[in-house]
Amino acid sequence: MKVLVSVPAVVRRGEAFEVKAMAMHVMENGFRRDMDGKAVPRKILNHFTCRYNGEIVLDCDWHTPISANPYMSFAVKAVDSGTLTFEWIDDDGSIERHSAPITVT
Amino acid sequence: MTRLWPLPIFLAAIGAALAAEQPPRSGLDYATPGLRAMQADDFANPGMLWVAEGEALWDKKDGMGGTSCQSCHGALSSMAGIAYPRRDPRDPSRLMNLETRIEQCRVDRMGAPPFGYESRELLALTAAIRNQARGKQSSVVEDAAAIAEGERYYRMRRGAFDLSCAQCHEERAGKHLRDETISQGQSNGFPAYRLRWQGLGSLHRRFQVCNNAVGAEPSPLGSQEYIALEWYLAWRGRSLPVETPAVRQ
């Protein structure tokens, strides 16, 4: 699965910085039917987590109304240099992980 | 009386010439501020997911020879100046656009199976290649016969509503169709991410939407008439910068 993540390379301690994360996913809600009238099985990313040096800064359950290619933008307060890790959990059990380094001055 | 009737024809000709002289405007000009912001930010523009995938596909070895696009063509950035559609060098009567050219390259040069028109991989590779020219004017092959063929399609009335492309996108561009503004139908942002599609789609898929909307039978994706139309649109909007991947309603 393709993901795009934007985290500033350098931020000042105590300041809030913007994090953007987008994943390529069909987010099929399970309510639709195909041309033959058969139900299209549900397949969505049902959970998204962002951790900052191991500590959870954003944790959300996603349900069927979330659009395809879900995009998250949120603010995080700079504490220490380290890593932001991102995790998307798919209905089929697969987990997509991504990490981005950050330097706090 | 016979000496008088050419006058309306003369006026109609002037009218057509004036309508055709509207400066080209990108679909971006008609988009909402939210959509424009989404397109401008590479980390909010969902089309960039396809571009990222296409960049990876460029270097991916495939087929019997175990070659990638990169093996022959070098860096992806070398694709910035390419001009498509063009004629097939082996059969000049056949028109090729970027998508059909990639498919031909895969089958003939790489010995790999074609991706299939409108497949995720082909859209990704096409978007990544077109993205190299983003912000620049796209080069167009000046082929009068092919462009005239495309223009013929553009001006031909079709379907249950008996409408030509020009009647909406030239004569009525900027007016409204219910709550939507009719754009000039420029092709500079394709393959484009449409919110309605929840994904990236090709120009030919967009043609099919238009054909369906006027109650006309759509042509197959990658068909010769669509490639001719694509050629005419590229020529018509040649002064516009490439926006691939554009974000549209």
XYZ file of C-alpha atoms in Angstrom, chain B residues 17-105:
89
model
C -14.161 32.639 -34.838
C -14.849 34.832 -31.775
C -15.962 31.845 -29.704
C -12.801 29.993 -30.655
C -10.655 32.927 -29.607
C -11.422 32.644 -25.895
C -8.069 32.313 -24.139
C -7.570 28.767 -22.796
C -8.455 28.425 -19.124
C -7.519 25.427 -17.047
C -10.211 23.515 -15.178
C -8.363 24.716 -12.060
C -9.786 28.201 -12.677
C -13.303 26.840 -12.274
C -12.550 24.763 -9.156
C -13.531 25.716 -5.594
C -10.843 27.201 -3.281
C -10.831 23.938 -1.301
C -10.079 21.870 -4.389
C -7.381 24.295 -5.497
C -5.661 24.056 -2.096
C -5.895 20.261 -2.244
C -4.278 20.145 -5.669
C -1.513 22.577 -4.684
C -0.341 20.583 -1.646
C 1.582 17.464 -2.671
C 0.776 15.817 0.672
C -2.948 16.505 0.412
C -3.349 15.792 -3.317
C -4.394 12.124 -3.463
C -3.173 11.911 -7.058
C 0.365 12.023 -5.685
C -0.185 8.505 -4.304
C -0.439 7.297 -7.901
C 2.567 9.374 -8.913
C 4.586 7.795 -6.085
C 3.502 4.339 -7.232
C 4.360 5.190 -10.838
C 7.838 6.331 -9.810
C 8.385 2.923 -8.213
C 7.004 1.123 -11.301
C 9.443 3.041 -13.536
C 12.352 1.244 -11.850
C 10.629 -2.118 -11.425
C 12.095 -4.901 -13.561
C 9.480 -6.968 -15.376
C 8.952 -9.249 -18.368
C 11.094 -11.861 -20.087
C 14.132 -9.612 -20.479
C 14.077 -8.568 -16.840
C 14.202 -4.907 -17.821
C 12.492 -1.846 -16.410
C 11.504 1.441 -18.057
C 14.643 2.855 -16.472
C 16.903 0.288 -18.216
C 16.211 1.867 -21.630
C 14.983 5.382 -20.889
C 17.181 6.324 -17.919
C 15.836 8.678 -15.290
C 12.116 9.349 -15.131
C 12.855 13.084 -15.307
C 14.018 12.586 -18.924
C 10.321 12.157 -19.808
C 9.547 15.832 -19.105
C 9.667 16.901 -22.745
C 7.788 14.058 -24.429
C 4.849 14.874 -26.701
C 1.860 12.557 -26.991
C -0.322 11.590 -28.825
C 1.782 10.779 -31.867
C 1.655 8.368 -34.773
C 2.911 4.804 -34.483
C 6.256 4.875 -36.358
C 5.621 1.369 -37.706
C 2.093 2.123 -38.899
C 1.552 5.869 -39.351
C -2.186 5.396 -39.779
C -2.417 4.342 -36.122
C -2.523 7.031 -33.430
C -0.942 6.362 -30.048
C -1.325 8.192 -26.770
C 0.943 7.817 -23.766
C -1.113 4.978 -22.302
C -1.182 2.866 -25.465
C 2.519 3.633 -26.013
C 3.397 2.288 -22.551
C 1.355 -0.840 -23.226
C 3.096 -1.353 -26.583
C 6.492 -0.882 -24.941
